Amino acid sequence: MELAIHQDDANILLQEKNVLNESSLEKYRVAGQVAQTCLQYIVSLIRDSYHLGKTPQPYTCQELCILGDSYLKTTLDGVFKNGSVRERGIAMPVSIEVNELVAGFSPELDDSANFIFTPGDIVTISLGAHIDGYTANVAHTVVIYPAGTEKPEGPLVGSKADSVCAAHIATETVVALLGTVLSPEKLPQSINFSNNQVTGTVIRKLVDSIAASYNCVVVPGSKVRRVRRFLAGQAEGIVAERDFKGVVWSESNQEDALLSKSTLSKDLVSYDNEQSKKGHNSSAVPTDEFVVSPGEAYNIDIKMAPLGDFKEVGLITLETVDEFSGVNHKKDAFKAKSTIYIRDVIIKHALKLKTSRQLLGQIDKNSVFPFKLSHTSSNFPIDIKETNPEKIQQQIKLIEKDLKSHRLGLAELSNRHLVKPKPIQIAKFIAFEKILMSNNVTGPMGYDVAKPVLPGLELSLPKLGISSLKLKSLLKQSTAVPVARESTTVLLVQDGAYSNGKAEVLRLTGGSKTFTPSWVHSNHNLGGDYLEAISQLDALTKDKKFGIRVRECQPLKLAEKEGMQLD
């Protein structure tokens, strides 16, 4: 079997093994700058529209997504014009998740529903850019305050505030922890479990401790994982990545804590899950038994769900929604169409429709990263410097026209599994008592094939033997729970001319200097067994002389004309 990539790329991927040299560092840095700038642009649109009331009507999620994608595309087309790179593009389309939405929500322009925000919502903006496959992803949660002034009268309080605090502190702590890899002697002794090495076990214990302090749970799908060229998690659950390194949170990580709290679980017999792990490539199965090394790139993606609104013990899980969700049992259930797709390059098929073949040709130009149907339009991107509302609407209508002609081709590509949709997921709370009292008819091997998961994580609750299909059937008795998310990409640069010969953490995206956290107030305080270690790590990032050097990529300067308004 041959590699479906250019030989030059094969040499870098398989021989050089993603070495952080001066060339790759520059591509990472520029990708980070573009991602930072686009995030800043979308945040400014939300501020102007919802907080300051500068637009005739608030921006919808559809408009924010198309404007963000257009900004990404236009900015990326303006870098490395000298031909020193072979490709550059959108690594993750702009998605806007509100409250309980977790991932994948990026509505197209032709969606009939107008999704807007209300004061008190927490909104997560996530996106990514890549240059030659070197990827910078970012996600940031902002709070929608009442309109009128840029500065609200008071902070957001309650369970949503708890999740925002937990996600922010956990992300900053992991960034500092990864930085100690460059100076092992600075690793706090209270978490030094393995000879001055940062392992997956240390990362998990710190994040779980922060979550518990704020009465939150780390949402399944959260991860701290190594990223490599063209391997940034865009096809997880579809393609198994060899030599995977990362901490992944799933429902099974909540199982021990739930069993210890529940009075109904004393007489339960644990299920042996070893059989379900057989048949997998062992290097592709996530495990905490890995060591973080200098010269690697990591994406930190932490999602937190609060438990303050629930009096009973329960499980936080994910529900996949589509246009048919909740039709049978909930009148007001959230319904939406998947709009982000991934090209499965392994699948080959002779297509019948001409529109399908033309669409596939356009998709294959977008590399292996996720895409939206609007990206294949000849009228994409929208001119972000245009200030005439009528001309902007004309561009939008042209894209909508292309969407209609492309949807027929997309249907055949999807039916033949040449492209696969990324699911839209919602966080749900299920009372643990309902799980224990349920009858698992399908047995522990009843996997939900519609829900992509990493190898070895097919069984939701391994000790109880609860399958993903059984857990899915209990979702109709669940309650939606809000989620705060922070994601950042960091490089552990050991030395070299690019870093002036000094070891440093190059933070491509996110960061408190660039994106100040929203004003929130939690009634909980940071505590737990690792409070001292977390405080020491925070102090290391602030000590410029003896601490850890963390350098943030700064966004490009936004032009005044780029504050486009839609009528």
PDB file of C-alpha atoms in Angstrom, residues 429-524:
ATOM      1  CA  PHE A 429     -26.252  14.826  32.551  1.00  0.00           C
ATOM      2  CA  ILE A 430     -27.654  11.351  33.342  1.00  0.00           C
ATOM      3  CA  ALA A 431     -28.447  10.409  36.937  1.00  0.00           C
ATOM      4  CA  PHE A 432     -26.176   7.517  37.937  1.00  0.00           C
ATOM      5  CA  GLU A 433     -29.075   5.733  39.601  1.00  0.00           C
ATOM      6  CA  LYS A 434     -30.824   5.441  36.235  1.00  0.00           C
ATOM      7  CA  ILE A 435     -27.696   3.884  34.744  1.00  0.00           C
ATOM      8  CA  LEU A 436     -27.373   1.328  37.551  1.00  0.00           C
ATOM      9  CA  MET A 437     -31.044   0.381  37.394  1.00  0.00           C
ATOM     10  CA  SER A 438     -31.081  -0.052  33.605  1.00  0.00           C
ATOM     11  CA  ASN A 439     -31.005  -3.366  31.757  1.00  0.00           C
ATOM     12  CA  ASN A 440     -28.133  -3.629  29.276  1.00  0.00           C
ATOM     13  CA  VAL A 441     -29.832  -5.918  26.760  1.00  0.00           C
ATOM     14  CA  THR A 442     -27.284  -5.593  23.946  1.00  0.00           C
ATOM     15  CA  GLY A 443     -24.418  -6.544  26.233  1.00  0.00           C
ATOM     16  CA  PRO A 444     -21.107  -4.758  26.621  1.00  0.00           C
ATOM     17  CA  MET A 445     -20.239  -5.165  22.928  1.00  0.00           C
ATOM     18  CA  GLY A 446     -23.164  -3.045  21.682  1.00  0.00           C
ATOM     19  CA  TYR A 447     -21.099  -0.274  20.125  1.00  0.00           C
ATOM     20  CA  ASP A 448     -22.628   2.835  18.626  1.00  0.00           C
ATOM     21  CA  VAL A 449     -21.019   2.872  15.170  1.00  0.00           C
ATOM     22  CA  ALA A 450     -22.480   6.316  14.452  1.00  0.00           C
ATOM     23  CA  LYS A 451     -20.351   7.839  17.219  1.00  0.00           C
ATOM     24  CA  PRO A 452     -16.642   7.980  16.265  1.00  0.00           C
ATOM     25  CA  VAL A 453     -14.315   7.187  19.170  1.00  0.00           C
ATOM     26  CA  LEU A 454     -10.620   6.543  19.598  1.00  0.00           C
ATOM     27  CA  PRO A 455      -9.452   2.899  19.611  1.00  0.00           C
ATOM     28  CA  GLY A 456      -9.957   1.182  22.964  1.00  0.00           C
ATOM     29  CA  LEU A 457     -12.651   3.625  24.120  1.00  0.00           C
ATOM     30  CA  GLU A 458     -15.650   1.929  22.492  1.00  0.00           C
ATOM     31  CA  LEU A 459     -17.074   0.755  25.825  1.00  0.00           C
ATOM     32  CA  SER A 460     -18.485   3.736  27.718  1.00  0.00           C
ATOM     33  CA  LEU A 461     -18.403   2.318  31.268  1.00  0.00           C
ATOM     34  CA  PRO A 462     -16.027  -0.669  31.262  1.00  0.00           C
ATOM     35  CA  LYS A 463     -16.348  -1.719  34.923  1.00  0.00           C
ATOM     36  CA  LEU A 464     -20.130  -1.808  34.715  1.00  0.00           C
ATOM     37  CA  GLY A 465     -20.121  -3.241  31.210  1.00  0.00           C
ATOM     38  CA  ILE A 466     -22.440  -0.472  30.004  1.00  0.00           C
ATOM     39  CA  SER A 467     -22.250  -0.172  26.229  1.00  0.00           C
ATOM     40  CA  SER A 468     -22.406   3.044  24.249  1.00  0.00           C
ATOM     41  CA  LEU A 469     -25.724   1.941  22.742  1.00  0.00           C
ATOM     42  CA  LYS A 470     -27.265   1.510  26.186  1.00  0.00           C
ATOM     43  CA  LEU A 471     -25.964   4.875  27.316  1.00  0.00           C
ATOM     44  CA  LYS A 472     -27.428   6.393  24.160  1.00  0.00           C
ATOM     45  CA  SER A 473     -30.859   4.984  25.006  1.00  0.00           C
ATOM     46  CA  LEU A 474     -30.757   6.737  28.400  1.00  0.00           C
ATOM     47  CA  LEU A 475     -30.244  10.164  26.860  1.00  0.00           C
ATOM     48  CA  LYS A 476     -33.999  10.746  26.645  1.00  0.00           C
ATOM     49  CA  GLN A 477     -33.929  10.894  30.475  1.00  0.00           C
ATOM     50  CA  SER A 478     -30.998  13.332  30.512  1.00  0.00           C
ATOM     51  CA  THR A 479     -30.614  17.055  31.150  1.00  0.00           C
ATOM     52  CA  ALA A 480     -28.511  19.482  29.110  1.00  0.00           C
ATOM     53  CA  VAL A 481     -25.541  21.026  30.907  1.00  0.00           C
ATOM     54  CA  PRO A 482     -23.482  24.085  29.804  1.00  0.00           C
ATOM     55  CA  VAL A 483     -19.847  23.668  28.809  1.00  0.00           C
ATOM     56  CA  ALA A 484     -16.880  26.056  28.852  1.00  0.00           C
ATOM     57  CA  ARG A 485     -13.931  25.255  26.605  1.00  0.00           C
ATOM     58  CA  GLU A 486     -10.385  26.499  26.196  1.00  0.00           C
ATOM     59  CA  SER A 487      -7.980  25.174  23.589  1.00  0.00           C
ATOM     60  CA  THR A 488      -4.429  26.215  22.805  1.00  0.00           C
ATOM     61  CA  THR A 489      -1.489  24.884  20.798  1.00  0.00           C
ATOM     62  CA  VAL A 490       2.039  25.059  22.231  1.00  0.00           C
ATOM     63  CA  LEU A 491       5.525  24.153  21.001  1.00  0.00           C
ATOM     64  CA  LEU A 492       8.240  22.972  23.376  1.00  0.00           C
ATOM     65  CA  VAL A 493      11.244  24.638  21.741  1.00  0.00           C
ATOM     66  CA  GLN A 494      14.472  23.281  23.187  1.00  0.00           C
ATOM     67  CA  ASP A 495      16.993  25.671  21.668  1.00  0.00           C
ATOM     68  CA  GLY A 496      18.022  27.213  18.379  1.00  0.00           C
ATOM     69  CA  ALA A 497      18.452  30.487  16.562  1.00  0.00           C
ATOM     70  CA  TYR A 498      14.730  31.108  16.400  1.00  0.00           C
ATOM     71  CA  SER A 499      14.461  31.222  20.199  1.00  0.00           C
ATOM     72  CA  ASN A 500      17.783  33.061  20.660  1.00  0.00           C
ATOM     73  CA  GLY A 501      19.381  29.874  21.924  1.00  0.00           C
ATOM     74  CA  LYS A 502      16.983  29.655  24.883  1.00  0.00           C
ATOM     75  CA  ALA A 503      14.468  26.976  25.707  1.00  0.00           C
ATOM     76  CA  GLU A 504      10.914  28.336  25.667  1.00  0.00           C
ATOM     77  CA  VAL A 505       7.266  27.451  25.318  1.00  0.00           C
ATOM     78  CA  LEU A 506       6.035  29.037  22.108  1.00  0.00           C
ATOM     79  CA  ARG A 507       2.300  29.461  22.583  1.00  0.00           C
ATOM     80  CA  LEU A 508       0.763  29.639  19.135  1.00  0.00           C
ATOM     81  CA  THR A 509      -2.815  30.349  20.198  1.00  0.00           C
ATOM     82  CA  GLY A 510      -4.752  31.584  23.212  1.00  0.00           C
ATOM     83  CA  GLY A 511      -3.190  33.168  26.250  1.00  0.00           C
ATOM     84  CA  SER A 512      -4.333  35.677  28.850  1.00  0.00           C
ATOM     85  CA  LYS A 513      -2.258  38.469  27.309  1.00  0.00           C
ATOM     86  CA  THR A 514      -4.109  38.190  24.024  1.00  0.00           C
ATOM     87  CA  PHE A 515      -7.561  37.090  25.159  1.00  0.00           C
ATOM     88  CA  THR A 516      -8.484  38.304  28.613  1.00  0.00           C
ATOM     89  CA  PRO A 517     -10.889  35.867  30.285  1.00  0.00           C
ATOM     90  CA  SER A 518     -14.491  37.027  30.561  1.00  0.00           C
ATOM     91  CA  TRP A 519     -15.581  38.612  33.840  1.00  0.00           C
ATOM     92  CA  VAL A 520     -17.021  35.802  35.943  1.00  0.00           C
ATOM     93  CA  HIS A 521     -17.242  35.018  39.645  1.00  0.00           C
ATOM     94  CA  SER A 522     -17.259  31.538  41.152  1.00  0.00           C
ATOM     95  CA  ASN A 523     -18.193  30.727  44.734  1.00  0.00           C
ATOM     96  CA  HIS A 524     -15.625  27.932  44.712  1.00  0.00           C
TER      97      HIS A 524
END
